[in-house]
Steps between C-alpha positions, in 0.01 A plus 500: 500500500640838408565744784393861470670797664338842529747791481433780747707813426581708801421835340286667765658764728447270794662206328787714381552633851524144635771414251673829557499464876622146483788585270602854580440609862486881533718710728309708754793739553515641146264718303465390132620758251393526134799286397435238763130497408592428138730220611224369720252481209763333282553236766125440527476457124788252495347299783164482322667387179701234687189366675311492170776300326524261795127427491501451123790256530325314781180475298691368197666233716169374640329497161782314327549249782128418506504318166503120522802346329405188304742218423501615139540872535712776348593653837874489538694405814809684614781302337784734599796333662713642780737668257218673319498283188177352372506141382228240463525192714580167336211288625663179382835514685494427871462231764235304681464626855312348795134598521334383822159620379480208258276467193184696429299179466514130585373184336195534725417858404553448125318232300676559168825310563567211266553174690856458368604833655305470826806417708337555840205277418734235360693483826824687440645494853704824501342846475805725508463566125186704579679767704713690249439802283687647204700812584654698211848620582443877479135551590206357687244289317161514670253220469231616267173570671234267351209718606655815355607307192149373424363852538752623243422233236122525493362414155846382387626169358831341601638198310780251562627319190739206514549152643447332839723756675263772377215296650700467824546878501136585435388270782730689738353827372143377549575369849616845611210686336241252626576608857307815408236362267426145392545450130258329262620265228303583186682290238737208455606300197457122471836429663451764772823661384360835388265674741322830556397637839317812608493700822134601480485809720798651316418364154866399483571213260800271525610243242762233460555381143682174440760571232830338603677588172325836439512412128272260316577135576360164394563143611349275230441139605717543811807554282759774540375851574474723195585864573399777260758764580337767281149468650405600853245280676157637399353373826639810670549746213127505414426607858785747532290807426286429809787517747614798705793318665691199370770280654665273241758228559674214322758247603549131555270375223753613242731223625265234360554328165361747247492542123525857369276643227559839334349641180322168435829309513668280760819684589647290780432348837611462860598168654379310193818286493551517126144401416417555130843657454382817679752746636490531878490878548450480876235621741660844514422544128128434541484702823668802340274482194194480723596791723589723205161425348330569832688825556415632154134408546477693827688804374311520170151432631263796503367369831735600783444308823772498762711192422755326719713219366594276793844348464586131522452308823805296608441159653685360801535129424813355657670166422276439202198638316128449559509157331841383621468524877571873537385658824486832688516464877647834606318697770672841478544761227834548330692820549609690192796322341424160656291374208604438143247486220485196277616539142154469345362769731802720437451473123128579522561803716768625259249473215240691701739781586622519141148526357335724758786742555597528135380858484617598846354440841123494486499606132508862609241719668146438393545139394230264621730201563740419781697207638376335817843364585419244769781260402756622754266515796362155412847347470560581868202294620584128474284448808176615339401196292265212584780247460343162581190663650305506175253264666402432861729257684737445205717248687219283634565139409815590303813298578742707292438872544724580204229360272251769608477767228586854606373831364784752519363738235153608613447685827319427824195717569531696714870544432774707332295553184271730700778761493483498121172686540658774710764552231244468219272770636793730578639453147163602358496797737843614384390485139195714582728755666719518191197561282385772737842664475489472122162665453534734797 
């Protein structure tokens, strides 16, 4: 609610006398001359002018401070450092610090957690992974306020586009927002992979669109995946004009055996092991082609939603992969420098940086696309995965625990992925501030 302040100018003789007496006590032993009388009037005038300016400044302060600041707002914080320089904080470089307050929700207060990521329900014995928050190195990152956020996105549509990590992310997002208002599912596809929800009292729509390659793909008769590297997946492009905010991500699916199609010709493959004499161009080739196509689509589209491209998510399998006995049994975050990214993740991130910073950081002021660079912060959380707790009591009746499959890629809910939302909302906020600066 806006505050109102009524200005009362002290311009009556009585009011002026009060100010005058308070500021300039008279001397009873001297008789005012013409010169001293003139000086006296000058002093009175100066005092009135000073009081007037003070009241105007006070009124301006109260009026300005009365406006509610939404999570997506052009109001700028003071970013000046101690030496007077002004620099924007790097949200994506920092550490995980203890947070005794814990998560904003639990598996009991949120009913939108997929069973595979419901670590508490499935009996994970340790809970230390719940009590950390992401702290950028040079600034504070507040948790976004779900109530304030929903108020700011009334009548808007927010979409997540990608694979199962995108689904993992949207479930975290919904769990936080549902503490304010319960969401209604209004659509799902046959496989329950793409969904649409609505927060009815805010008319806020939220989607997740299953598109693990982002480009058109086919798998005829369960054979190798056919990727069309010159055609984006129409499942999401036909809906793009509806969206106000979009979070897009790619990743691990590009490591699968795939055949590449371009300009109606087969141009190569990845991991096809010499099949049909095709040239193995590598997953980085198809990933780069896809992201270039995606970037150009976003930049050239007449529709300009706010778009974040979320960077690759590193896994934390140790002593093997998901199908070769790999596991993740750590219970504490890494400190910066303690973790090393795997080659495949390193290559994917290099491709992402190359494509999305080709024209400079953020593509310059006014661009509607940014990087949501969660790779580094995610790398430091080997403790945040379900591990064997993909199901309740995973070791019941099992003689050899090494035969129990672990999930060291997806994230427990609640868990570290919840902090992605704090960074995501702040990244959107920063982009809004830049636009505000640009247009004045």
